Amino acid sequence: RRSRPSSTRSAMSSSAEERPAWRPGARLCLDWGRARIGVAACDRDGVLAYPVATVPNDDEVMVALRALITEYGPIEIVMGLPTDLRGDRAGVAARVMRKNARRVNAETNLPVRLVDERLTTVTAARRLASTGLDSRARKPVIDQAAAVTILEQAIDMEKRDGSAPGEVIDRA
């Protein structure tokens, strides 16, 4: 076996160091709505984001979310942050979502990442429509599909940029 010249080895190691890092671990994503919360998850390597459940947003919501956290063992929760088309994240909907994120963080002891959710429901609706499902069949799963879209965006951002995306809520 011939060894590579040292200049090649150092070039290879520096390019490996420059490659964006992925923090291994499953994530859960919540598409938080007034009536329902769509839940998605991803595997520990961020290869696949997939729909998990639609949880009623009622008095038992945290019980249901804690059960999903126990089942999937995520390192963090990702939530969509309402952002208008100009990029404004200071509206009423964004303030309400930050309040929900603080509640999830406080009751689960997991960091919550708020990521831009612009057009995710539109993208999810188009994906579901392309499957041939009629609007009645899409309604129960649209929130899950939106959560998958949000999570896919967060995964792509982290893998591309090498840092965790969005705004973190973590009281720890």
mmCIF file of N, CA and C in Angstrom, residues 1-141:
data_model
loop_
_atom_site.group_PDB
_atom_site.id
_atom_site.type_symbol
_atom_site.label_atom_id
_atom_site.label_comp_id
_atom_site.label_asym_id
_atom_site.label_seq_id
_atom_site.Cartn_x
_atom_site.Cartn_y
_atom_site.Cartn_z
ATOM 1 N N ARG A 1 0.840 -1.197 0.000
ATOM 2 C CA ARG A 1 0.000 0.000 0.000
ATOM 3 C C ARG A 1 0.866 1.234 0.000
ATOM 4 N N ARG A 2 0.471 2.162 -0.807
ATOM 5 C CA ARG A 2 1.201 3.427 -0.811
ATOM 6 C C ARG A 2 0.425 4.429 0.031
ATOM 7 N N SER A 3 1.168 5.184 0.786
ATOM 8 C CA SER A 3 0.494 6.217 1.567
ATOM 9 C C SER A 3 0.334 7.461 0.704
ATOM 10 N N ARG A 4 -0.672 8.217 1.037
ATOM 11 C CA ARG A 4 -0.911 9.466 0.321
ATOM 12 C C ARG A 4 0.094 10.495 0.778
ATOM 13 N N PRO A 5 0.455 11.404 -0.117
ATOM 14 C CA PRO A 5 1.327 12.504 0.317
ATOM 15 C C PRO A 5 0.641 13.278 1.438
ATOM 16 N N SER A 6 1.432 13.814 2.329
ATOM 17 C CA SER A 6 0.870 14.507 3.489
ATOM 18 C C SER A 6 -0.016 15.672 3.080
ATOM 19 N N SER A 7 0.290 16.345 1.988
ATOM 20 C CA SER A 7 -0.550 17.469 1.564
ATOM 21 C C SER A 7 -1.954 16.987 1.212
ATOM 22 N N THR A 8 -2.073 15.800 0.619
ATOM 23 C CA THR A 8 -3.383 15.245 0.299
ATOM 24 C C THR A 8 -4.124 14.871 1.572
ATOM 25 N N ARG A 9 -3.416 14.240 2.523
ATOM 26 C CA ARG A 9 -4.056 13.876 3.786
ATOM 27 C C ARG A 9 -4.579 15.113 4.498
ATOM 28 N N SER A 10 -3.777 16.164 4.574
ATOM 29 C CA SER A 10 -4.240 17.346 5.304
ATOM 30 C C SER A 10 -5.380 18.026 4.564
ATOM 31 N N ALA A 11 -5.367 17.991 3.222
ATOM 32 C CA ALA A 11 -6.477 18.578 2.476
ATOM 33 C C ALA A 11 -7.752 17.786 2.737
ATOM 34 N N MET A 12 -7.622 16.467 2.806
ATOM 35 C CA MET A 12 -8.794 15.640 3.068
ATOM 36 C C MET A 12 -9.326 15.873 4.470
ATOM 37 N N SER A 13 -8.449 15.976 5.441
ATOM 38 C CA SER A 13 -8.932 16.173 6.808
ATOM 39 C C SER A 13 -9.526 17.554 6.982
ATOM 40 N N SER A 14 -8.975 18.558 6.309
ATOM 41 C CA SER A 14 -9.556 19.892 6.465
ATOM 42 C C SER A 14 -10.916 19.963 5.791
ATOM 43 N N SER A 15 -11.109 19.263 4.653
ATOM 44 C CA SER A 15 -12.430 19.292 4.030
ATOM 45 C C SER A 15 -13.433 18.543 4.903
ATOM 46 N N ALA A 16 -12.987 17.485 5.588
ATOM 47 C CA ALA A 16 -13.884 16.768 6.505
ATOM 48 C C ALA A 16 -14.258 17.660 7.673
ATOM 49 N N GLU A 17 -13.327 18.480 8.131
ATOM 50 C CA GLU A 17 -13.621 19.393 9.238
ATOM 51 C C GLU A 17 -14.581 20.487 8.807
ATOM 52 N N GLU A 18 -14.537 20.878 7.531
ATOM 53 C CA GLU A 18 -15.396 21.946 7.041
ATOM 54 C C GLU A 18 -16.806 21.443 6.731
ATOM 55 N N ARG A 19 -16.952 20.130 6.548
ATOM 56 C CA ARG A 19 -18.258 19.572 6.217
ATOM 57 C C ARG A 19 -19.219 19.840 7.380
ATOM 58 N N PRO A 20 -20.420 20.292 7.079
ATOM 59 C CA PRO A 20 -21.386 20.560 8.138
ATOM 60 C C PRO A 20 -21.649 19.332 9.004
ATOM 61 N N ALA A 21 -21.855 19.574 10.275
ATOM 62 C CA ALA A 21 -22.090 18.497 11.233
ATOM 63 C C ALA A 21 -23.588 18.306 11.444
ATOM 64 N N TRP A 22 -23.958 17.095 11.723
ATOM 65 C CA TRP A 22 -25.326 16.750 12.106
ATOM 66 C C TRP A 22 -25.268 16.233 13.528
ATOM 67 N N ARG A 23 -26.103 16.761 14.387
ATOM 68 C CA ARG A 23 -26.167 16.276 15.759
ATOM 69 C C ARG A 23 -27.038 15.024 15.767
ATOM 70 N N PRO A 24 -26.442 13.850 15.950
ATOM 71 C CA PRO A 24 -27.235 12.616 15.892
ATOM 72 C C PRO A 24 -28.329 12.610 16.955
ATOM 73 N N GLY A 25 -29.468 12.101 16.581
ATOM 74 C CA GLY A 25 -30.572 11.971 17.513
ATOM 75 C C GLY A 25 -31.902 12.209 16.839
ATOM 76 N N ALA A 26 -32.896 11.488 17.291
ATOM 77 C CA ALA A 26 -34.249 11.662 16.778
ATOM 78 C C ALA A 26 -34.779 13.037 17.185
ATOM 79 N N ARG A 27 -35.700 13.543 16.412
ATOM 80 C CA ARG A 27 -36.403 14.773 16.734
ATOM 81 C C ARG A 27 -37.896 14.528 16.555
ATOM 82 N N LEU A 28 -38.696 15.252 17.316
ATOM 83 C CA LEU A 28 -40.131 15.322 17.070
ATOM 84 C C LEU A 28 -40.427 16.732 16.593
ATOM 85 N N CYS A 29 -41.362 16.841 15.684
ATOM 86 C CA CYS A 29 -41.772 18.157 15.198
ATOM 87 C C CYS A 29 -43.263 18.322 15.451
ATOM 88 N N LEU A 30 -43.639 19.499 15.917
ATOM 89 C CA LEU A 30 -45.038 19.803 16.199
ATOM 90 C C LEU A 30 -45.505 20.933 15.292
ATOM 91 N N ASP A 31 -46.557 20.668 14.533
ATOM 92 C CA ASP A 31 -47.237 21.727 13.779
ATOM 93 C C ASP A 31 -48.453 22.106 14.613
ATOM 94 N N TRP A 32 -48.254 23.136 15.461
ATOM 95 C CA TRP A 32 -49.219 23.490 16.503
ATOM 96 C C TRP A 32 -50.332 24.347 15.924
ATOM 97 N N GLY A 33 -51.557 23.824 16.017
ATOM 98 C CA GLY A 33 -52.729 24.581 15.587
ATOM 99 C C GLY A 33 -53.691 24.771 16.727
ATOM 100 N N ARG A 34 -54.703 25.603 16.510
ATOM 101 C CA ARG A 34 -55.677 25.862 17.576
ATOM 102 C C ARG A 34 -56.439 24.603 17.966
ATOM 103 N N ALA A 35 -56.816 23.775 16.989
ATOM 104 C CA ALA A 35 -57.621 22.587 17.273
ATOM 105 C C ALA A 35 -56.794 21.302 17.332
ATOM 106 N N ARG A 36 -55.759 21.213 16.474
ATOM 107 C CA ARG A 36 -54.975 19.986 16.357
ATOM 108 C C ARG A 36 -53.495 20.305 16.265
ATOM 109 N N ILE A 37 -52.691 19.293 16.639
ATOM 110 C CA ILE A 37 -51.235 19.400 16.524
ATOM 111 C C ILE A 37 -50.762 18.223 15.693
ATOM 112 N N GLY A 38 -50.162 18.528 14.556
ATOM 113 C CA GLY A 38 -49.575 17.487 13.736
ATOM 114 C C GLY A 38 -48.203 17.154 14.289
ATOM 115 N N VAL A 39 -47.891 15.874 14.362
ATOM 116 C CA VAL A 39 -46.610 15.431 14.915
ATOM 117 C C VAL A 39 -45.877 14.602 13.861
ATOM 118 N N ALA A 40 -44.591 14.903 13.702
ATOM 119 C CA ALA A 40 -43.720 14.134 12.820
ATOM 120 C C ALA A 40 -42.459 13.798 13.598
ATOM 121 N N ALA A 41 -41.708 12.842 13.098
ATOM 122 C CA ALA A 41 -40.447 12.440 13.724
ATOM 123 C C ALA A 41 -39.422 12.190 12.638
ATOM 124 N N CYS A 42 -38.160 12.118 13.065
ATOM 125 C CA CYS A 42 -37.105 11.699 12.147
ATOM 126 C C CYS A 42 -36.212 10.705 12.872
ATOM 127 N N ASP A 43 -35.517 9.905 12.073
ATOM 128 C CA ASP A 43 -34.573 8.942 12.630
ATOM 129 C C ASP A 43 -33.355 9.681 13.172
ATOM 130 N N ARG A 44 -32.492 8.991 13.891
ATOM 131 C CA ARG A 44 -31.351 9.621 14.563
ATOM 132 C C ARG A 44 -30.351 10.229 13.596
ATOM 133 N N ASP A 45 -30.342 9.752 12.335
ATOM 134 C CA ASP A 45 -29.396 10.281 11.352
ATOM 135 C C ASP A 45 -30.013 11.356 10.459
ATOM 136 N N GLY A 46 -31.278 11.676 10.672
ATOM 137 C CA GLY A 46 -31.921 12.714 9.876
ATOM 138 C C GLY A 46 -32.088 12.331 8.417
ATOM 139 N N VAL A 47 -32.236 11.040 8.152
ATOM 140 C CA VAL A 47 -32.408 10.578 6.777
ATOM 141 C C VAL A 47 -33.878 10.662 6.369
ATOM 142 N N LEU A 48 -34.772 10.361 7.297
ATOM 143 C CA LEU A 48 -36.183 10.272 6.967
ATOM 144 C C LEU A 48 -37.030 10.987 8.022
ATOM 145 N N ALA A 49 -37.864 11.904 7.562
ATOM 146 C CA ALA A 49 -38.885 12.515 8.413
ATOM 147 C C ALA A 49 -40.211 11.872 8.019
ATOM 148 N N TYR A 50 -41.030 11.539 9.012
ATOM 149 C CA TYR A 50 -42.256 10.809 8.717
ATOM 150 C C TYR A 50 -43.370 11.238 9.675
ATOM 151 N N PRO A 51 -44.632 11.114 9.212
ATOM 152 C CA PRO A 51 -45.770 11.495 10.063
ATOM 153 C C PRO A 51 -45.945 10.505 11.207
ATOM 154 N N VAL A 52 -46.376 11.029 12.353
ATOM 155 C CA VAL A 52 -46.551 10.202 13.544
ATOM 156 C C VAL A 52 -47.998 10.187 14.013
ATOM 157 N N ALA A 53 -48.569 11.372 14.248
ATOM 158 C CA ALA A 53 -49.912 11.433 14.825
ATOM 159 C C ALA A 53 -50.487 12.832 14.660
ATOM 160 N N THR A 54 -51.794 12.907 14.859
ATOM 161 C CA THR A 54 -52.469 14.187 15.024
ATOM 162 C C THR A 54 -53.067 14.159 16.420
ATOM 163 N N VAL A 55 -52.670 15.139 17.233
ATOM 164 C CA VAL A 55 -53.071 15.183 18.633
ATOM 165 C C VAL A 55 -54.065 16.326 18.814
ATOM 166 N N PRO A 56 -55.199 16.071 19.460
ATOM 167 C CA PRO A 56 -56.129 17.171 19.733
ATOM 168 C C PRO A 56 -55.471 18.203 20.657
ATOM 169 N N ASN A 57 -55.653 19.457 20.340
ATOM 170 C CA ASN A 57 -55.116 20.526 21.191
ATOM 171 C C ASN A 57 -56.172 20.842 22.249
ATOM 172 N N ASP A 58 -56.156 20.026 23.294
ATOM 173 C CA ASP A 58 -57.139 20.171 24.359
ATOM 174 C C ASP A 58 -56.434 20.115 25.714
ATOM 175 N N ASP A 59 -57.191 19.899 26.768
ATOM 176 C CA ASP A 59 -56.619 19.877 28.116
ATOM 177 C C ASP A 59 -55.628 18.737 28.336
ATOM 178 N N GLU A 60 -55.670 17.708 27.502
ATOM 179 C CA GLU A 60 -54.796 16.538 27.649
ATOM 180 C C GLU A 60 -53.605 16.564 26.695
ATOM 181 N N VAL A 61 -53.366 17.695 26.029
ATOM 182 C CA VAL A 61 -52.335 17.751 24.995
ATOM 183 C C VAL A 61 -50.949 17.385 25.529
ATOM 184 N N MET A 62 -50.600 17.852 26.711
ATOM 185 C CA MET A 62 -49.257 17.570 27.229
ATOM 186 C C MET A 62 -49.110 16.100 27.620
ATOM 187 N N VAL A 63 -50.176 15.472 28.047
ATOM 188 C CA VAL A 63 -50.131 14.034 28.358
ATOM 189 C C VAL A 63 -49.812 13.267 27.075
ATOM 190 N N ALA A 64 -50.495 13.616 25.988
ATOM 191 C CA ALA A 64 -50.268 12.943 24.710
ATOM 192 C C ALA A 64 -48.851 13.210 24.200
ATOM 193 N N LEU A 65 -48.384 14.452 24.318
ATOM 194 C CA LEU A 65 -47.043 14.774 23.835
ATOM 195 C C LEU A 65 -45.965 14.073 24.662
ATOM 196 N N ARG A 66 -46.137 14.016 25.978
ATOM 197 C CA ARG A 66 -45.159 13.300 26.807
ATOM 198 C C ARG A 66 -45.101 11.812 26.447
ATOM 199 N N ALA A 67 -46.246 11.217 26.119
ATOM 200 C CA ALA A 67 -46.257 9.807 25.708
ATOM 201 C C ALA A 67 -45.469 9.622 24.409
ATOM 202 N N LEU A 68 -45.633 10.536 23.468
ATOM 203 C CA LEU A 68 -44.877 10.463 22.209
ATOM 204 C C LEU A 68 -43.383 10.674 22.453
ATOM 205 N N ILE A 69 -43.052 11.566 23.363
ATOM 206 C CA ILE A 69 -41.639 11.805 23.702
ATOM 207 C C ILE A 69 -41.029 10.542 24.310
ATOM 208 N N THR A 70 -41.770 9.887 25.193
ATOM 209 C CA THR A 70 -41.283 8.636 25.780
ATOM 210 C C THR A 70 -41.076 7.580 24.701
ATOM 211 N N GLU A 71 -41.999 7.507 23.760
ATOM 212 C CA GLU A 71 -41.912 6.496 22.703
ATOM 213 C C GLU A 71 -40.759 6.757 21.733
ATOM 214 N N TYR A 72 -40.544 8.020 21.341
ATOM 215 C CA TYR A 72 -39.563 8.322 20.293
ATOM 216 C C TYR A 72 -38.200 8.774 20.827
ATOM 217 N N GLY A 73 -38.120 9.220 22.066
ATOM 218 C CA GLY A 73 -36.846 9.614 22.673
ATOM 219 C C GLY A 73 -36.087 10.699 21.921
ATOM 220 N N PRO A 74 -36.744 11.806 21.584
ATOM 221 C CA PRO A 74 -36.054 12.841 20.815
ATOM 222 C C PRO A 74 -35.033 13.615 21.647
ATOM 223 N N ILE A 75 -34.035 14.182 20.952
ATOM 224 C CA ILE A 75 -33.073 15.057 21.621
ATOM 225 C C ILE A 75 -33.619 16.473 21.728
ATOM 226 N N GLU A 76 -34.631 16.790 20.904
ATOM 227 C CA GLU A 76 -35.257 18.106 20.941
ATOM 228 C C GLU A 76 -36.593 18.049 20.214
ATOM 229 N N ILE A 77 -37.345 19.119 20.402
ATOM 230 C CA ILE A 77 -38.625 19.302 19.726
ATOM 231 C C ILE A 77 -38.443 20.446 18.738
ATOM 232 N N VAL A 78 -38.936 20.261 17.530
ATOM 233 C CA VAL A 78 -38.933 21.315 16.518
ATOM 234 C C VAL A 78 -40.369 21.790 16.368
ATOM 235 N N MET A 79 -40.553 23.097 16.340
ATOM 236 C CA MET A 79 -41.886 23.661 16.127
ATOM 237 C C MET A 79 -41.791 24.737 15.060
ATOM 238 N N GLY A 80 -42.858 24.854 14.291
ATOM 239 C CA GLY A 80 -42.908 25.904 13.281
ATOM 240 C C GLY A 80 -43.165 27.256 13.912
ATOM 241 N N LEU A 81 -42.440 28.263 13.453
ATOM 242 C CA LEU A 81 -42.631 29.638 13.929
ATOM 243 C C LEU A 81 -43.329 30.423 12.826
ATOM 244 N N PRO A 82 -44.547 30.882 13.095
ATOM 245 C CA PRO A 82 -45.253 31.669 12.078
ATOM 246 C C PRO A 82 -44.426 32.900 11.678
ATOM 247 N N THR A 83 -44.193 32.999 10.392
ATOM 248 C CA THR A 83 -43.379 34.072 9.833
ATOM 249 C C THR A 83 -44.087 34.566 8.589
ATOM 250 N N ASP A 84 -44.271 35.875 8.472
ATOM 251 C CA ASP A 84 -44.957 36.345 7.271
ATOM 252 C C ASP A 84 -43.996 36.337 6.083
ATOM 253 N N LEU A 85 -44.517 36.617 4.902
ATOM 254 C CA LEU A 85 -43.710 36.516 3.688
ATOM 255 C C LEU A 85 -42.564 37.520 3.648
ATOM 256 N N ARG A 86 -42.631 38.557 4.473
ATOM 257 C CA ARG A 86 -41.522 39.525 4.565
ATOM 258 C C ARG A 86 -40.465 39.080 5.569
ATOM 259 N N GLY A 87 -40.728 37.980 6.293
ATOM 260 C CA GLY A 87 -39.777 37.484 7.279
ATOM 261 C C GLY A 87 -40.032 37.985 8.686
ATOM 262 N N ASP A 88 -41.163 38.663 8.915
ATOM 263 C CA ASP A 88 -41.488 39.188 10.243
ATOM 264 C C ASP A 88 -41.912 38.050 11.164
ATOM 265 N N ARG A 89 -41.234 37.950 12.313
ATOM 266 C CA ARG A 89 -41.536 36.916 13.307
ATOM 267 C C ARG A 89 -42.029 37.516 14.612
ATOM 268 N N ALA A 90 -42.598 38.707 14.529
ATOM 269 C CA ALA A 90 -42.996 39.404 15.748
ATOM 270 C C ALA A 90 -44.508 39.552 15.866
ATOM 271 N N GLY A 91 -45.256 38.943 14.984
ATOM 272 C CA GLY A 91 -46.708 39.071 15.008
ATOM 273 C C GLY A 91 -47.350 38.323 16.158
ATOM 274 N N VAL A 92 -48.658 38.453 16.248
ATOM 275 C CA VAL A 92 -49.424 37.809 17.305
ATOM 276 C C VAL A 92 -49.236 36.289 17.250
ATOM 277 N N ALA A 93 -49.320 35.703 16.065
ATOM 278 C CA ALA A 93 -49.184 34.247 15.936
ATOM 279 C C ALA A 93 -47.804 33.778 16.397
ATOM 280 N N ALA A 94 -46.760 34.546 16.097
ATOM 281 C CA ALA A 94 -45.404 34.182 16.535
ATOM 282 C C ALA A 94 -45.289 34.278 18.054
ATOM 283 N N ARG A 95 -45.898 35.284 18.650
ATOM 284 C CA ARG A 95 -45.862 35.405 20.119
ATOM 285 C C ARG A 95 -46.585 34.236 20.782
ATOM 286 N N VAL A 96 -47.724 33.847 20.222
ATOM 287 C CA VAL A 96 -48.466 32.704 20.764
ATOM 288 C C VAL A 96 -47.628 31.427 20.636
ATOM 289 N N MET A 97 -46.950 31.264 19.489
ATOM 290 C CA MET A 97 -46.141 30.051 19.301
ATOM 291 C C MET A 97 -44.967 30.018 20.279
ATOM 292 N N ARG A 98 -44.338 31.162 20.527
ATOM 293 C CA ARG A 98 -43.249 31.196 21.516
ATOM 294 C C ARG A 98 -43.775 30.809 22.906
ATOM 295 N N LYS A 99 -44.971 31.246 23.229
ATOM 296 C CA LYS A 99 -45.582 30.880 24.509
ATOM 297 C C LYS A 99 -45.809 29.364 24.562
ATOM 298 N N ASN A 100 -46.327 28.782 23.467
ATOM 299 C CA ASN A 100 -46.519 27.330 23.405
ATOM 300 C C ASN A 100 -45.180 26.600 23.523
ATOM 301 N N ALA A 101 -44.155 27.124 22.863
ATOM 302 C CA ALA A 101 -42.822 26.501 22.914
ATOM 303 C C ALA A 101 -42.259 26.537 24.331
ATOM 304 N N ARG A 102 -42.446 27.652 25.040
ATOM 305 C CA ARG A 102 -41.978 27.730 26.433
ATOM 306 C C ARG A 102 -42.714 26.705 27.301
ATOM 307 N N ARG A 103 -44.003 26.518 27.046
ATOM 308 C CA ARG A 103 -44.779 25.528 27.798
ATOM 309 C C ARG A 103 -44.264 24.116 27.520
ATOM 310 N N VAL A 104 -44.043 23.794 26.239
ATOM 311 C CA VAL A 104 -43.535 22.462 25.886
ATOM 312 C C VAL A 104 -42.173 22.237 26.533
ATOM 313 N N ASN A 105 -41.306 23.236 26.462
ATOM 314 C CA ASN A 105 -39.976 23.127 27.075
ATOM 315 C C ASN A 105 -40.090 22.909 28.586
ATOM 316 N N ALA A 106 -40.919 23.687 29.241
ATOM 317 C CA ALA A 106 -41.054 23.591 30.698
ATOM 318 C C ALA A 106 -41.623 22.242 31.129
ATOM 319 N N GLU A 107 -42.558 21.707 30.344
ATOM 320 C CA GLU A 107 -43.226 20.469 30.752
ATOM 321 C C GLU A 107 -42.526 19.204 30.272
ATOM 322 N N THR A 108 -41.536 19.341 29.375
ATOM 323 C CA THR A 108 -40.852 18.147 28.865
ATOM 324 C C THR A 108 -39.363 18.143 29.182
ATOM 325 N N ASN A 109 -38.823 19.292 29.573
ATOM 326 C CA ASN A 109 -37.381 19.447 29.810
ATOM 327 C C ASN A 109 -36.548 19.172 28.561
ATOM 328 N N LEU A 110 -37.148 19.350 27.395
ATOM 329 C CA LEU A 110 -36.424 19.223 26.133
ATOM 330 C C LEU A 110 -36.295 20.590 25.486
ATOM 331 N N PRO A 111 -35.157 20.860 24.848
ATOM 332 C CA PRO A 111 -35.064 22.109 24.098
ATOM 333 C C PRO A 111 -36.080 22.112 22.956
ATOM 334 N N VAL A 112 -36.591 23.287 22.669
ATOM 335 C CA VAL A 112 -37.530 23.461 21.566
ATOM 336 C C VAL A 112 -36.891 24.418 20.571
ATOM 337 N N ARG A 113 -36.868 24.031 19.316
ATOM 338 C CA ARG A 113 -36.341 24.879 18.240
ATOM 339 C C ARG A 113 -37.487 25.397 17.418
ATOM 340 N N LEU A 114 -37.573 26.701 17.300
ATOM 341 C CA LEU A 114 -38.593 27.336 16.473
ATOM 342 C C LEU A 114 -37.978 27.651 15.110
ATOM 343 N N VAL A 115 -38.551 27.079 14.058
ATOM 344 C CA VAL A 115 -38.037 27.308 12.711
ATOM 345 C C VAL A 115 -39.144 27.879 11.829
ATOM 346 N N ASP A 116 -38.734 28.658 10.867
ATOM 347 C CA ASP A 116 -39.636 29.314 9.924
ATOM 348 C C ASP A 116 -40.580 28.281 9.290
ATOM 349 N N GLU A 117 -41.869 28.543 9.386
ATOM 350 C CA GLU A 117 -42.835 27.604 8.812
ATOM 351 C C GLU A 117 -43.561 28.176 7.606
ATOM 352 N N ARG A 118 -42.990 29.219 6.998
ATOM 353 C CA ARG A 118 -43.639 29.816 5.829
ATOM 354 C C ARG A 118 -43.938 28.779 4.761
ATOM 355 N N LEU A 119 -45.153 28.783 4.305
ATOM 356 C CA LEU A 119 -45.620 27.968 3.176
ATOM 357 C C LEU A 119 -45.580 26.461 3.419
ATOM 358 N N THR A 120 -45.336 26.018 4.651
ATOM 359 C CA THR A 120 -45.256 24.571 4.879
ATOM 360 C C THR A 120 -46.615 23.899 4.720
ATOM 361 N N THR A 121 -47.687 24.541 5.151
ATOM 362 C CA THR A 121 -49.008 23.939 4.989
ATOM 363 C C THR A 121 -49.383 23.887 3.515
ATOM 364 N N VAL A 122 -49.015 24.917 2.764
ATOM 365 C CA VAL A 122 -49.274 24.926 1.323
ATOM 366 C C VAL A 122 -48.510 23.778 0.660
ATOM 367 N N THR A 123 -47.231 23.623 1.007
ATOM 368 C CA THR A 123 -46.418 22.537 0.455
ATOM 369 C C THR A 123 -47.008 21.184 0.822
ATOM 370 N N ALA A 124 -47.402 21.020 2.077
ATOM 371 C CA ALA A 124 -47.989 19.757 2.527
ATOM 372 C C ALA A 124 -49.301 19.476 1.783
ATOM 373 N N ALA A 125 -50.123 20.488 1.616
ATOM 374 C CA ALA A 125 -51.401 20.305 0.913
ATOM 375 C C ALA A 125 -51.162 19.882 -0.535
ATOM 376 N N ARG A 126 -50.168 20.479 -1.174
ATOM 377 C CA ARG A 126 -49.855 20.093 -2.561
ATOM 378 C C ARG A 126 -49.367 18.652 -2.634
ATOM 379 N N ARG A 127 -48.510 18.278 -1.684
ATOM 380 C CA ARG A 127 -48.021 16.890 -1.662
ATOM 381 C C ARG A 127 -49.173 15.909 -1.503
ATOM 382 N N LEU A 128 -50.072 16.210 -0.571
ATOM 383 C CA LEU A 128 -51.203 15.308 -0.341
ATOM 384 C C LEU A 128 -52.139 15.275 -1.540
ATOM 385 N N ALA A 129 -52.377 16.423 -2.156
ATOM 386 C CA ALA A 129 -53.249 16.465 -3.333
ATOM 387 C C ALA A 129 -52.663 15.632 -4.464
ATOM 388 N N SER A 130 -51.334 15.644 -4.573
ATOM 389 C CA SER A 130 -50.690 14.883 -5.652
ATOM 390 C C SER A 130 -50.820 13.375 -5.454
ATOM 391 N N THR A 131 -51.182 12.944 -4.238
ATOM 392 C CA THR A 131 -51.375 11.512 -3.987
ATOM 393 C C THR A 131 -52.756 11.051 -4.433
ATOM 394 N N GLY A 132 -53.618 12.004 -4.762
ATOM 395 C CA GLY A 132 -54.965 11.655 -5.203
ATOM 396 C C GLY A 132 -56.002 11.645 -4.095
ATOM 397 N N LEU A 133 -55.591 11.945 -2.869
ATOM 398 C CA LEU A 133 -56.566 12.002 -1.775
ATOM 399 C C LEU A 133 -57.495 13.196 -1.977
ATOM 400 N N ASP A 134 -58.795 12.988 -1.728
ATOM 401 C CA ASP A 134 -59.699 14.128 -1.809
ATOM 402 C C ASP A 134 -59.571 14.965 -0.539
ATOM 403 N N SER A 135 -60.176 16.128 -0.541
ATOM 404 C CA SER A 135 -59.985 17.077 0.567
ATOM 405 C C SER A 135 -60.470 16.516 1.898
ATOM 406 N N ARG A 136 -61.531 15.707 1.888
ATOM 407 C CA ARG A 136 -62.006 15.100 3.151
ATOM 408 C C ARG A 136 -60.974 14.133 3.713
ATOM 409 N N ALA A 137 -60.321 13.384 2.855
ATOM 410 C CA ALA A 137 -59.311 12.411 3.303
ATOM 411 C C ALA A 137 -58.030 13.111 3.741
ATOM 412 N N ARG A 138 -57.760 14.287 3.183
ATOM 413 C CA ARG A 138 -56.537 15.024 3.539
ATOM 414 C C ARG A 138 -56.649 15.713 4.895
ATOM 415 N N LYS A 139 -57.850 16.121 5.276
ATOM 416 C CA LYS A 139 -58.017 16.926 6.496
ATOM 417 C C LYS A 139 -57.393 16.296 7.736
ATOM 418 N N PRO A 140 -57.606 14.999 8.006
ATOM 419 C CA PRO A 140 -57.036 14.429 9.236
ATOM 420 C C PRO A 140 -55.505 14.326 9.236
ATOM 421 N N VAL A 141 -54.876 14.382 8.059
ATOM 422 C CA VAL A 141 -53.422 14.188 8.002
ATOM 423 C C VAL A 141 -52.643 15.425 7.566
#
